[in-house]
Coordinates of C-alpha atoms and ligand atoms in Angstrom, one line a residue:
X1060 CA 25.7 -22.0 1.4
X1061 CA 23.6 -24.0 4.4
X1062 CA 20.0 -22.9 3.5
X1063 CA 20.2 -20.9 1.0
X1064 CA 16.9 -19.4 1.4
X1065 CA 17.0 -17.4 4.7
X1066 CA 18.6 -14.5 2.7
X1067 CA 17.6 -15.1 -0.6
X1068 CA 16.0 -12.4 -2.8
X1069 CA 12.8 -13.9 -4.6
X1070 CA 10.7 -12.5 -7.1
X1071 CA 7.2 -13.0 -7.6
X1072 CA 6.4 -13.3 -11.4
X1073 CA 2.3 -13.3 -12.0
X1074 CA 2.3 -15.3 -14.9
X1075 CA -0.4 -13.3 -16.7
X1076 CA 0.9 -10.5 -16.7
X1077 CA 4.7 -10.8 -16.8
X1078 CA 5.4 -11.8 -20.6
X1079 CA 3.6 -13.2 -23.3
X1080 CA 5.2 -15.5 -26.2
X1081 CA 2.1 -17.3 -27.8
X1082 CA 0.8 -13.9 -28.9
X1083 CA -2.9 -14.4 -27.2
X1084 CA -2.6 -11.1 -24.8
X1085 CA -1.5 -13.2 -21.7
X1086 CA 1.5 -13.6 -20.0
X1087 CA 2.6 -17.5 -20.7
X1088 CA 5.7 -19.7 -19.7
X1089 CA 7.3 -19.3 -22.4
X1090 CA 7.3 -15.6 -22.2
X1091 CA 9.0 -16.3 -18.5
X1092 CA 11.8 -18.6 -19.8
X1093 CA 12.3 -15.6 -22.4
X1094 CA 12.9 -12.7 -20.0
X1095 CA 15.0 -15.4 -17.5
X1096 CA 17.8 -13.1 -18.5
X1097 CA 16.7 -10.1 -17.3
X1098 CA 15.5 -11.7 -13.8
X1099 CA 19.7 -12.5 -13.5
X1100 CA 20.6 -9.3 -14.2
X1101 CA 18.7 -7.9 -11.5
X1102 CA 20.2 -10.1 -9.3
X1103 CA 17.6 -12.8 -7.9
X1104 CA 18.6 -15.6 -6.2
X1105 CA 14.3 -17.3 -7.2
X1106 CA 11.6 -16.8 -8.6
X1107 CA 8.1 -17.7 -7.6
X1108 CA 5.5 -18.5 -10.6
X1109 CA 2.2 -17.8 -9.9
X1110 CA -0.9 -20.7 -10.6
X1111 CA 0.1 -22.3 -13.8
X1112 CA -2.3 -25.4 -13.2
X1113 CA -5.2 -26.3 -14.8
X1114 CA -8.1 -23.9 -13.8
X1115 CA -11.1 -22.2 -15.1
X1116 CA -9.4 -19.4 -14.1
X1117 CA -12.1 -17.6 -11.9
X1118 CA -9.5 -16.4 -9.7
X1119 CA -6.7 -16.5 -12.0
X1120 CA -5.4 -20.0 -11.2
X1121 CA -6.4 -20.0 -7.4
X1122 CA -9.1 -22.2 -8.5
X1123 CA -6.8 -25.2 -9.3
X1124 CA -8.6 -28.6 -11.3
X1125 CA -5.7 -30.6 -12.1
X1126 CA -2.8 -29.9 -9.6
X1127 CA -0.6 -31.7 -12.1
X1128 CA -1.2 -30.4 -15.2
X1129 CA -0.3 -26.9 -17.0
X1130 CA -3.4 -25.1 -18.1
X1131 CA -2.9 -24.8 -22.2
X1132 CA -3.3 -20.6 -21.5
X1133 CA 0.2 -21.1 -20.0
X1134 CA 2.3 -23.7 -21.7
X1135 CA 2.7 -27.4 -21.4
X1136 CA 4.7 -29.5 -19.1
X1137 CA 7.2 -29.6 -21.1
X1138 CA 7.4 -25.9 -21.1
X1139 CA 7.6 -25.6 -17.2
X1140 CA 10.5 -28.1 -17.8
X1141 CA 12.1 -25.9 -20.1
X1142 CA 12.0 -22.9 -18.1
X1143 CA 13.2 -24.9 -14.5
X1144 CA 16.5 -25.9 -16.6
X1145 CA 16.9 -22.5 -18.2
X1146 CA 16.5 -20.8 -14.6
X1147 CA 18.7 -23.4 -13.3
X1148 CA 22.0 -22.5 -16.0
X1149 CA 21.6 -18.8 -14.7
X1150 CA 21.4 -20.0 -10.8
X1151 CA 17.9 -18.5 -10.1
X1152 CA 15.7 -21.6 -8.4
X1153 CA 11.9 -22.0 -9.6
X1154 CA 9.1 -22.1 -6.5
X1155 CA 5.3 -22.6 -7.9
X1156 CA 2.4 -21.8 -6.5
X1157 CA 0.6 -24.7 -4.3
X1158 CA -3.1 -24.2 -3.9
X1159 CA -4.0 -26.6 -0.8
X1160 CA -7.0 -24.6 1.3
X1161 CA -9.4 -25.1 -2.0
X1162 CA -10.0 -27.1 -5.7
X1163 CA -12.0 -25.4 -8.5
X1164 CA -15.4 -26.5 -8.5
X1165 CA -14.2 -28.2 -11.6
X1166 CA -11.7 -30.5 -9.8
X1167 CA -12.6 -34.4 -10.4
X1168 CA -12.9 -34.2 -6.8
X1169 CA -15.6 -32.0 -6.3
X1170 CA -17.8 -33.2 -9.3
X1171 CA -17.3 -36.5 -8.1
X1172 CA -18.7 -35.1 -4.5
X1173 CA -22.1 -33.2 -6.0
X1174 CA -22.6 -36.6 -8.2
X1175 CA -22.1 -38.6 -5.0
X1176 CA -24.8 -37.6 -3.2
X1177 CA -24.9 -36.3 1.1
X1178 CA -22.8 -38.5 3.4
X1179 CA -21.1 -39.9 0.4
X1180 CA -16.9 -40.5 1.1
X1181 CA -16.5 -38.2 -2.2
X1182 CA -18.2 -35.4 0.0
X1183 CA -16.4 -36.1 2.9
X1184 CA -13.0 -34.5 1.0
X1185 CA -15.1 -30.7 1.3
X1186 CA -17.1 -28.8 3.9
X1187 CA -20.9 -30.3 2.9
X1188 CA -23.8 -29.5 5.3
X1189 CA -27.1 -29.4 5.8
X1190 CA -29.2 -26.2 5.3
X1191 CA -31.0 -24.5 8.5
X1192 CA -34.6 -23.3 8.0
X1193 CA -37.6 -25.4 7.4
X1194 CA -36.4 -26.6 4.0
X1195 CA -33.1 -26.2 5.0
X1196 CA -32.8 -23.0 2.3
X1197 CA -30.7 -21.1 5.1
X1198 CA -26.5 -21.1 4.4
X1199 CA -25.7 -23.8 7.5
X1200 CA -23.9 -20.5 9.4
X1201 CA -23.6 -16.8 9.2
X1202 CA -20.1 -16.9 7.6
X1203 CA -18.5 -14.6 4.8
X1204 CA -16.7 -15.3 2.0
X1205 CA -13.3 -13.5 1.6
X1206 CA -14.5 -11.8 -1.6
X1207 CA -17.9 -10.7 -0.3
X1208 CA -21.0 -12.5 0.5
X1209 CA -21.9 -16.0 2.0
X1210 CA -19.7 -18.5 2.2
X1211 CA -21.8 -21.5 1.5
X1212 CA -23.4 -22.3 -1.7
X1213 CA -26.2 -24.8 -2.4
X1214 CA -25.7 -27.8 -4.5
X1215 CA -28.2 -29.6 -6.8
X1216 CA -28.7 -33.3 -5.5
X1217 CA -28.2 -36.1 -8.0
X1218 CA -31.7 -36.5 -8.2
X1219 CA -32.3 -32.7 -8.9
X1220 CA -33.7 -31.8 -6.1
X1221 CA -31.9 -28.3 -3.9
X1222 CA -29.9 -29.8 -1.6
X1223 CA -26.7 -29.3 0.8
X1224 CA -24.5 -26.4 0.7
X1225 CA -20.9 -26.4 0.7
X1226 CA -18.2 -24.3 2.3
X1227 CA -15.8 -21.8 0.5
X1228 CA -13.5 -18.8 2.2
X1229 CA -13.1 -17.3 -1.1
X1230 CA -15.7 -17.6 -4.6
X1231 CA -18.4 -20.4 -4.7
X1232 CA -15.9 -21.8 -7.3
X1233 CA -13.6 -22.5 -4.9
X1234 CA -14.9 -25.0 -2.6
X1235 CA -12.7 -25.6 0.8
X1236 CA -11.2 -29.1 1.0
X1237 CA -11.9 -30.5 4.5
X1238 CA -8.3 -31.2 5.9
X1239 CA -9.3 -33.3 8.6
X1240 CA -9.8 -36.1 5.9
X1241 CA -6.7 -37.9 5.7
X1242 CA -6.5 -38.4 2.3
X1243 CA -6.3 -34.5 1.1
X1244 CA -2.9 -34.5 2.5
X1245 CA -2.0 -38.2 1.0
X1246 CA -3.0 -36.4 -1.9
X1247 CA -1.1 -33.1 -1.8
X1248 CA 2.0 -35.4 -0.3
X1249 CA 1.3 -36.7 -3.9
X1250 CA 1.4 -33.3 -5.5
X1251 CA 4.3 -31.6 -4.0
X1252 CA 5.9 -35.0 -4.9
X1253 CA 5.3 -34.6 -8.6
X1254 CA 6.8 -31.2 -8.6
X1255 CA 9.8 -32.2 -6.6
X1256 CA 10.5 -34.9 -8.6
X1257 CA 10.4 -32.6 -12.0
X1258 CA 13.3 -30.3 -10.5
X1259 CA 11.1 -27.5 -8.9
X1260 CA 12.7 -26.3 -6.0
X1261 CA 10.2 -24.9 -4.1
X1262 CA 6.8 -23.7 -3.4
X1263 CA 4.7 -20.4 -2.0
X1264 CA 2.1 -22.3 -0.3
X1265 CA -1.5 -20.4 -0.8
X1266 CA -3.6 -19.4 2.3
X1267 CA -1.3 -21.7 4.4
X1268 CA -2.9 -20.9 7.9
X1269 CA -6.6 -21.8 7.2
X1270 CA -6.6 -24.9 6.2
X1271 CA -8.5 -26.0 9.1
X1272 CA -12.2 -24.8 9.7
X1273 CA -13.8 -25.5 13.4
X1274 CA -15.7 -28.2 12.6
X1275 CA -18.5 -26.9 14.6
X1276 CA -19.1 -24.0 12.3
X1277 CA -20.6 -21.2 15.0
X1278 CA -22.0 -18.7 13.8
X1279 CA -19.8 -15.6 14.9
X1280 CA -21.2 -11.9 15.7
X1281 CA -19.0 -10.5 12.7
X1282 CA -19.3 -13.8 10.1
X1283 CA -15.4 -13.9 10.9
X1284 CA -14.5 -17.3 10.3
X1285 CA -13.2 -19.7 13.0
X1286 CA -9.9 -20.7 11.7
X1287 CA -8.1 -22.3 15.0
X1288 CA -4.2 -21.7 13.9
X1289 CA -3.2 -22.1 18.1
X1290 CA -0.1 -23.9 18.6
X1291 CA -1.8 -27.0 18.7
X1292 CA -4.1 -26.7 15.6
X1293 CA -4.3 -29.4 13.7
X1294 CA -3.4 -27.2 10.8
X1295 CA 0.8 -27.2 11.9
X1296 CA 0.4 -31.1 11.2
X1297 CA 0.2 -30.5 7.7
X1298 CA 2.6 -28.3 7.6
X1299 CA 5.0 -30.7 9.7
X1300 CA 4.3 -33.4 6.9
X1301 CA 5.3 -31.2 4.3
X1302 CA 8.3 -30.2 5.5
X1303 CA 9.4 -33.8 6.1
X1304 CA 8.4 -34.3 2.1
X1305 CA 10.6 -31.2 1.0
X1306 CA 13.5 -32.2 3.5
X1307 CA 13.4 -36.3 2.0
X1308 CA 15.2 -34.1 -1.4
X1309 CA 18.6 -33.2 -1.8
X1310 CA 19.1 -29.1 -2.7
X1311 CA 17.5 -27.5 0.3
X1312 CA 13.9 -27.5 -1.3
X1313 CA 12.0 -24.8 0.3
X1314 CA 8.6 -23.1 0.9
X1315 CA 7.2 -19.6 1.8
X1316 CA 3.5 -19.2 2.9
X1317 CA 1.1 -17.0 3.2
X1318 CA -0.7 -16.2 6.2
X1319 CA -2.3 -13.1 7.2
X1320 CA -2.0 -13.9 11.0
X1321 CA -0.7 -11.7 13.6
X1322 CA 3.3 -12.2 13.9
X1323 CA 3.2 -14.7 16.9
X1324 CA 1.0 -16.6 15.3
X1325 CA 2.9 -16.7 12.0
X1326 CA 5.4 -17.4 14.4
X1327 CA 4.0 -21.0 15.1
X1328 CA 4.2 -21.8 11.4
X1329 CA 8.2 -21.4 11.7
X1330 CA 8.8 -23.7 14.5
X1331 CA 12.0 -25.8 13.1
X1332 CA 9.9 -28.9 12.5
X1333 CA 7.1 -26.5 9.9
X1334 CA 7.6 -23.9 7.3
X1335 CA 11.1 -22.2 6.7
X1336 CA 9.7 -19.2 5.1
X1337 CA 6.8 -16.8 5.7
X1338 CA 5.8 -13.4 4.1
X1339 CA 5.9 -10.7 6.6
X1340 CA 2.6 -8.6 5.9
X1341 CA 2.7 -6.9 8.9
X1342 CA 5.1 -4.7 7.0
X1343 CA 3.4 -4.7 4.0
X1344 CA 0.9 -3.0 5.5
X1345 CA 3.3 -0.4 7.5
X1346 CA 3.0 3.2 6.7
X1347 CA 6.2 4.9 5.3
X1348 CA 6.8 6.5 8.8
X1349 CA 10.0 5.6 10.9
X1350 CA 7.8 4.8 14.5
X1351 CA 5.6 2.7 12.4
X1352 CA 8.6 0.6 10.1
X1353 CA 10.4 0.5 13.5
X1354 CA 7.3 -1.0 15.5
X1355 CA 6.5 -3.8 12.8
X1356 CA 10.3 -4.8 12.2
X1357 CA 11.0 -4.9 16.1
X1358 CA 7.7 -6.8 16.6
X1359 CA 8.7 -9.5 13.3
X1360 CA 11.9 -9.9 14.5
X1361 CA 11.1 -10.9 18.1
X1362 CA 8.3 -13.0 16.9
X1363 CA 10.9 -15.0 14.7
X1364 CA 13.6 -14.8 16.7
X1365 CA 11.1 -16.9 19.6
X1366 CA 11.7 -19.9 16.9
X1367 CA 14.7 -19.2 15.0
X1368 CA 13.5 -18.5 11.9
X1369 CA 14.5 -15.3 8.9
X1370 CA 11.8 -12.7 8.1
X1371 CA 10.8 -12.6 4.5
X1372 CA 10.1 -9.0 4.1
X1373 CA 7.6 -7.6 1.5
X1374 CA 6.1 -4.6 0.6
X1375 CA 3.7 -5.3 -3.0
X1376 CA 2.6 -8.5 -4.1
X1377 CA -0.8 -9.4 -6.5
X1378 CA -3.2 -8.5 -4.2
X1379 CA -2.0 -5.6 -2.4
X1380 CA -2.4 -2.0 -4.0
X1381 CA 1.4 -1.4 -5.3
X1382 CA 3.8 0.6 -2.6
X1383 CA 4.5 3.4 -5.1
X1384 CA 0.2 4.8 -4.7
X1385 CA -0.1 3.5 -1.1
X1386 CA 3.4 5.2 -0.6
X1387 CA 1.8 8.4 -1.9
X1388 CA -0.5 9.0 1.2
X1389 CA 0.4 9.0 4.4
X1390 CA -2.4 7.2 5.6
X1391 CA -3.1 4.0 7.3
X1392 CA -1.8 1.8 4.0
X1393 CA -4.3 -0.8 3.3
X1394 CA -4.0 -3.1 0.4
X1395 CA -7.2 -4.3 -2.1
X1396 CA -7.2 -7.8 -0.3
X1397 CA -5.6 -8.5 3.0
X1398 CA -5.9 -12.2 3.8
X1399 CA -9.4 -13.2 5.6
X1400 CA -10.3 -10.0 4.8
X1401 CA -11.1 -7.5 2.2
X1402 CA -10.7 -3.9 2.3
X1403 CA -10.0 -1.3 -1.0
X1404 CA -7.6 1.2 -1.5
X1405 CA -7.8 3.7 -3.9
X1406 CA -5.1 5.5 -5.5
X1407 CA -7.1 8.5 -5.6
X1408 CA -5.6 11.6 -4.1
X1409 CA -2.1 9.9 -4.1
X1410 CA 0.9 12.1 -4.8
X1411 CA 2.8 9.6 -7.3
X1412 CA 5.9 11.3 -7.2
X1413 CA 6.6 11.3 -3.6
X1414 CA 5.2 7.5 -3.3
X1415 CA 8.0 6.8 -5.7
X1416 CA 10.6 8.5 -3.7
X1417 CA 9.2 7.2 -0.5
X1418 CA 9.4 3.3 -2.3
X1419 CA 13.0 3.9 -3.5
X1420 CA 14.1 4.9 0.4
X1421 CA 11.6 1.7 1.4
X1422 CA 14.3 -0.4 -1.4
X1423 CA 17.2 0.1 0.6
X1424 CA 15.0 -0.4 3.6
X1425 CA 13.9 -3.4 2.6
X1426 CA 16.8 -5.1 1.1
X1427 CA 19.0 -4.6 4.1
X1428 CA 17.2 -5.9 6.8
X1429 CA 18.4 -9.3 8.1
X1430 CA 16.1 -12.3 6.3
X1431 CA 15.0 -13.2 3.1
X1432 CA 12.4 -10.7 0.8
X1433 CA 10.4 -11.1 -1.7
X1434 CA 10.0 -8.2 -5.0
X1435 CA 6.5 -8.6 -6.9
X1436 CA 6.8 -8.1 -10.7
X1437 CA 6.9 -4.3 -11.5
X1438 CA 8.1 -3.0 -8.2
X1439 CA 11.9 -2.9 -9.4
X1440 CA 10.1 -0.6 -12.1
X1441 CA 8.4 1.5 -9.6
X1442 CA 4.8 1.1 -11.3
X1443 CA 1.9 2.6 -9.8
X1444 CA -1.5 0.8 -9.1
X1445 CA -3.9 1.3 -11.9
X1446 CA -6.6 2.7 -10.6
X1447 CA -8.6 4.3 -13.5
X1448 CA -9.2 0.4 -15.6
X1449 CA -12.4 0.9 -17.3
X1450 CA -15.0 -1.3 -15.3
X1451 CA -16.1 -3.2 -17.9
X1452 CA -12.6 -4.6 -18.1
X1453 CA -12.2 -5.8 -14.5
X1454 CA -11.8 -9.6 -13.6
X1455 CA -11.0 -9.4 -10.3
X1456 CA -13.9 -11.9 -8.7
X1457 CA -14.1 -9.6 -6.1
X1458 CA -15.6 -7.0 -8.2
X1459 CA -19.1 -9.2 -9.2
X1460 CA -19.2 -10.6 -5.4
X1461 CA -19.2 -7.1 -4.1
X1462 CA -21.5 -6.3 -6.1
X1463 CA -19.7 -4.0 -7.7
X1464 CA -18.5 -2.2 -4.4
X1465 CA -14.7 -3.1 -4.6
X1466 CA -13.4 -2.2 -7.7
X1467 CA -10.6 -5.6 -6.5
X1468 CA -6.5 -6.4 -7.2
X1469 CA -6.7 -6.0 -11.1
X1470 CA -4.8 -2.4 -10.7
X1471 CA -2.2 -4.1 -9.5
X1472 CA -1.7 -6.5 -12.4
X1473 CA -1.3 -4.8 -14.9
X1474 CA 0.8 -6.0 -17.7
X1475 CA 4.9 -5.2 -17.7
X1476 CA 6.2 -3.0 -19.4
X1477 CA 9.3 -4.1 -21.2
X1478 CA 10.3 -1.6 -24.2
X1479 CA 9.0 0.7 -26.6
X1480 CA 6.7 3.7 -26.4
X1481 CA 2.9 2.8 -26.8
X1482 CA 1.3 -0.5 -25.2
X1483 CA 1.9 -3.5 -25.7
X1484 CA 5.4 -2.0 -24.4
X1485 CA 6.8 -5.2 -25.6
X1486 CA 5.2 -7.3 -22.8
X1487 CA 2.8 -9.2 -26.3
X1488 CA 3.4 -9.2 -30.0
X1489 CA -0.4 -8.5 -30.0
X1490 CA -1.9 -5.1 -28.9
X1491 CA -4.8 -6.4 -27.0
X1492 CA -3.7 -7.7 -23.6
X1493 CA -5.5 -8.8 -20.7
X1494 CA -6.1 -6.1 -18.7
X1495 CA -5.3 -2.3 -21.0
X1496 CA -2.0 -0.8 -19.6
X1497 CA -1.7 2.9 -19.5
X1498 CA -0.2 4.5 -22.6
X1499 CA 1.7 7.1 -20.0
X1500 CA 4.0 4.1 -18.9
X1501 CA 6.2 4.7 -21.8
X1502 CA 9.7 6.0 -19.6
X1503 CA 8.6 3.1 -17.0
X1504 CA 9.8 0.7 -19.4
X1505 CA 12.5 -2.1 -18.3
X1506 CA 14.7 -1.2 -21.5
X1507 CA 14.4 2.6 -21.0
X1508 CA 15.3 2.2 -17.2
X1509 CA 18.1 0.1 -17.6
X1510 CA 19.5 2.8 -19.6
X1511 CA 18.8 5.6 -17.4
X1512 CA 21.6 5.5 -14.0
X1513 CA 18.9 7.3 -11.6
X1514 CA 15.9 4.9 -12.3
X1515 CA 13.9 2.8 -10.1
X1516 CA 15.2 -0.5 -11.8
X1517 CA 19.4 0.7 -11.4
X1518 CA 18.5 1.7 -7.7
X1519 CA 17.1 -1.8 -7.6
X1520 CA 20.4 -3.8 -9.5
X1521 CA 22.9 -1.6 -7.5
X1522 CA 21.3 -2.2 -4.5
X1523 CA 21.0 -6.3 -4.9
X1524 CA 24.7 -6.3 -6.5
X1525 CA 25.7 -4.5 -3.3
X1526 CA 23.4 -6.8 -1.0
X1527 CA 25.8 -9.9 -3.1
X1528 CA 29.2 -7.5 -2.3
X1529 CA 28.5 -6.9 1.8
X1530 CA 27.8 -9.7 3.7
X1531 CA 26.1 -7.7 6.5
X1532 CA 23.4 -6.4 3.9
X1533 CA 20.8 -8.9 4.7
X1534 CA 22.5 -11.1 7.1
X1535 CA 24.1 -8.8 9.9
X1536 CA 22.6 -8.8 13.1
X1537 CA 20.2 -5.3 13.7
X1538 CA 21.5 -3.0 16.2
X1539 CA 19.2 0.8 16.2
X1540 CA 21.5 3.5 16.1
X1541 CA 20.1 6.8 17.7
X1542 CA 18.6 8.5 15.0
X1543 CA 18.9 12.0 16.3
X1544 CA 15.2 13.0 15.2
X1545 CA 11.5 11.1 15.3
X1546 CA 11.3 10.9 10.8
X1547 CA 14.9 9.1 10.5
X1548 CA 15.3 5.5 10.9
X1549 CA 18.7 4.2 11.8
X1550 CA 20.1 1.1 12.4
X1551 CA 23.7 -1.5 11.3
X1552 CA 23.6 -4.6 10.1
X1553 CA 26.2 -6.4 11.6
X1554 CA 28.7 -9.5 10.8
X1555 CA 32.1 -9.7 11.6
X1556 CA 34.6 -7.6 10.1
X1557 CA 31.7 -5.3 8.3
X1558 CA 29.1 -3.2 9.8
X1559 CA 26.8 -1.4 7.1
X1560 CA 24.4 1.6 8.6
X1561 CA 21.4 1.9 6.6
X1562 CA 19.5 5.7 7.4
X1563 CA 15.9 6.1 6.3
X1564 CA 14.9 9.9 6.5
X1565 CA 11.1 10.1 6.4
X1566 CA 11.3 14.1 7.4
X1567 CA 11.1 16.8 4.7
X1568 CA 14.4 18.2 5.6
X1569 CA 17.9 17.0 4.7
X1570 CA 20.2 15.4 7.2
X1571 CA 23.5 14.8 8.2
X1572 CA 25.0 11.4 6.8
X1573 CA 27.9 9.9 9.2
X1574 CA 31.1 9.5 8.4
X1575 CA 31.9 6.8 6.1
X1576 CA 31.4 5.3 2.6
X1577 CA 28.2 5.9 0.7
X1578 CA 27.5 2.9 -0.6
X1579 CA 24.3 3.7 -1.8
X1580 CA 21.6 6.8 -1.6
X1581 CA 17.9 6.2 -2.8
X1582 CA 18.2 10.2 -4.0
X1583 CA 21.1 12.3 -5.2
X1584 CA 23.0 13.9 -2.1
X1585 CA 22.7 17.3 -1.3
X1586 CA 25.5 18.9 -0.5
X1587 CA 26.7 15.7 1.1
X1588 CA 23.0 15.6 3.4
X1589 CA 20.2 12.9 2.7
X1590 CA 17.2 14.6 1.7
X1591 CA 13.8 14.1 2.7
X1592 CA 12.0 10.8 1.6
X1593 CA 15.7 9.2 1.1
X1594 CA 17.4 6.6 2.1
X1595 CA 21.6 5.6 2.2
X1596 CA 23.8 2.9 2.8
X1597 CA 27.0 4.0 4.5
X1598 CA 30.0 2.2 5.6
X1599 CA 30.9 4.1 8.9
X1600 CA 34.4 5.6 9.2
X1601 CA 36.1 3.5 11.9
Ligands
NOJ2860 C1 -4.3 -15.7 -1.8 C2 -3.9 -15.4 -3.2 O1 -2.7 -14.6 -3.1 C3 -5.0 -14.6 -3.8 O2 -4.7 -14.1 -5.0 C4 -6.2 -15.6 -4.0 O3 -7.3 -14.9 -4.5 C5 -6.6 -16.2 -2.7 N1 -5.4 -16.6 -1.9 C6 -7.4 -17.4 -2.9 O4 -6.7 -18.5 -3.4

């Protein structure tokens, strides 16, 4: 099929956390390649594997020092190659994770530009200035870092003295690269290369939009960052050149990014000659509410439409509190880390039970609408957010730069839960993991829902078998159907020959389904009504 990926259904696996074969308590590649089966059962047409690179793992692989190399806690080489060809045989395509806005401070690169001294061209790859204040002991502007504090950290001069400070949107170990240079992109041209070459299919491409700083630095009244991503930024250049490197391979190779911009501005990243893909936060961040779904998928879909690309539709992924506890309130839903800027979200006072029925109507919701989307590890299982991990267990970076203030994304990646009835649920053969799941998760297992016809994870494989059945589910054109009251959502999907009408009742009452074919319901029917917090497929009588 021509461009495969404007419908396709990926799914985020953070490597971590998703399955562990070596035995050490965290998730590995070889634990991926093992539970490959169950990805095809659920129907995915990719998966996307988060940082498996070489890192010091301060932010859990976002902190990359050799972009070509697997770190040991994850495998070898030859282990990533093992998994692309047994992903391959069961038709699910492999995107990794591309880290271009920042290197670890452990990256040749950046040792190479403390050694090297100011002015230096090994400096000249990162953001190094000069101090302000008499000794020059001031951060060069008033930024703030992503995760909390300054943005700029002083280095130690090859001669030992205190001397320049460098730039980083996120943790002091994760100095910015300065894009401007010509060689970071010769050398991510490089990198993507490498992968191409090896089979990989793809990539989700790491704070895409801000890879370009003004170069003036202002200080700003807020310490927001100046991250020009206007039409004419420098920053869609980059994204132009890799596009031409994914297009110069056979297979439709691909690439979804991440940018927390406003949807025109996302927009721009979509022109025909940049990006094909682009994670739609603006719904990950809508409340389960019909006037608010139906503001942020009109406002996407306009947006896109403008340059002719699919929305990639999302509602969890690693850093966002999961949809089941932001679901359960029906306040403003903020995740744990919204992109350029940080805000928490606690699962406290969350009613988990309707969260859960408000994610399964938000399923059908979201695997309907016309585009791509994209299913974060655990949300087929309907898992909660964590939100009671001991804090001496967090890691979350975001935790020690807040000084303790924002408790961070750990609760949200927490390790699966395959089978069995007391953690490790099957996700380890040893009993200490990572991060401590909760020994309540038991009937939230994979093999106990796969057994059980009214789970989360059957709502999930019916819905994405159906999505493979009807071509409109997806791909049909939207048309809003009147929904007859201001908590119902309704709209068809259409393509010819097949309309599908998808009805989302947000209300607390049941309500009339039209005539027609249930394809689906996200709740048992009650005497042939939807109830409240549900959603249906129906084929319309003609
Ligand atoms: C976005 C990633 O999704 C997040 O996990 C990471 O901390 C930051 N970018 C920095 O790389």
């Amino acid at each position: 099929m021509p461009e495969w990926w404007r419908d396709a259904i990926v799914y985020q696996v953070y490597p971590r956390s998703f399955a562990d074969a070596s035995g050490d308590g965290i998730g590995d590649l070889r634990g991926i390649t093992g539970r490959l089966p169950y990805l095809r059962d659920l129907g995915v047409d990719a998966v996307w594997i988060g940082p498996v690179f070489a890192s010091p793992q301060v932010d859990h692989g976002y902190d990359v020092a050799d972009y070509r190399a697997i770190d040991p806690l994850f495998g070898t080489l030859d282990d990533l190659d093992a998994l692309i060809e047994a992903a391959h045989a069961l038709g699910i395509r492999v995107a990794l994770d591309l880290v271009p806005n920042h290197t670890s401070n452990q990256h040749r690169w950046f040792r190479a530009a403390v050694a090297s001294g100011p002015g230096s061209p090994e400096r000249s790859r990162y953001h190094f200035r000069d101090g302000r204040g008499a000794n020059g002991d001031e951060p060069p502007n008033n930024w703030r870092s992503v995760f909390g504090g300054s943005s700029w950290t002083r280095v130690r001069e090859p001669d030992g003295t205190p001397g320049q400070w460098y730039y980083h949107l996120f943790a002091a170990e994760q100095p910015d690269l300065d894009w401007r240079n010509p060689e970071v992109l010769a050398e991510f041209a490089s990198i993507l290369r490498f992968w191409l070459d090896r089979g990989v299919d793809g990539f989700r491409i790491d704070v895409a939009d801000a890879l370009i700083k003004d170069a003036g630095f202002p200080d700003t009244p807020d310490g927001h960052p100046v991250i020009p991503k206007d039409a004419s930024s420098p920053v869609h250049d980059v994204h132009r050149a890799f596009r031409r490197i994914l297009d110069a391979y056979p297979g439709e190779r691909t690439a979804v990014i991440e940018t927390g911009a406003d949807d025109a501005t996302v927009a721009l990243f979509l022109r025909p000659d940049e990006m094909p893909l682009a994670f739609n936060f603006r719904f990950v961040h809508a409340r389960p509410d019909a006037a608010d779904l139906r503001a942020a998928i009109d406002a996407s879909l306009a947006a896109n439409a403008a340059v002719g690309a699919p929305i990639t539709w999302v509602t969890d992924n690693h850093d966002t509190t999961r949809s089941v506890t932001r679901y359960g309130t029906r306040a403003a839903l903020t995740g744990a880390y919204v992109p350029g800027e940080l805000r928490t979200a606690s699962g406290a006072g969350a009613d988990l039970e309707a969260g859960a029925r408000r994610a399964r109507a938000m399923a059908l919701l979201l695997l309907a609408l016309p585009g791509a989307a994209c299913l974060y590890q655990g949300q087929e299982l309907g898992l909660p957010n964590v939100d009671d991990l001991p804090d001496e267990v967090l890691q979350d970076p975001v935790w020690e730069r807040s000084g303790h203030a924002v408790r961070g994304r750990d609760g949200c990646r927490v390790p699966m839960p395959w089978s069995g009835d007391a953690p490790p649920f099957g996700f380890s053969p040893s009993a200490s993991t990572w991060l401590p799941q909760p020994a309540t998760w038991g009937p939230l297992t994979a093999e106990r829902q796969a057994g059980d016809p009214a789970s989360m994870l059957s709502l999930y494989r019916a819905a994405l078998r159906l999505r493979r059945q009807h071509r409109a589910l997806g791909r049909g054109g939207l048309r809003w159907v009147s929904p007859g009251s201001a908590d119902v959502l309704a709209l068809d999907l259409l393509v010819p020959g097949e309309t599908v009408r998808v009805i989302a009742n947000f209300g607390a009452r049941p309500i009339a389904l039209p005539e027609g074919e249930v394809l689906l319901a996200s709740l048992p029917l009650e005497d042939g009504r939807l109830p409240g917090e549900s959603a249906a497929w129906v084929l319309p009588a003609r």
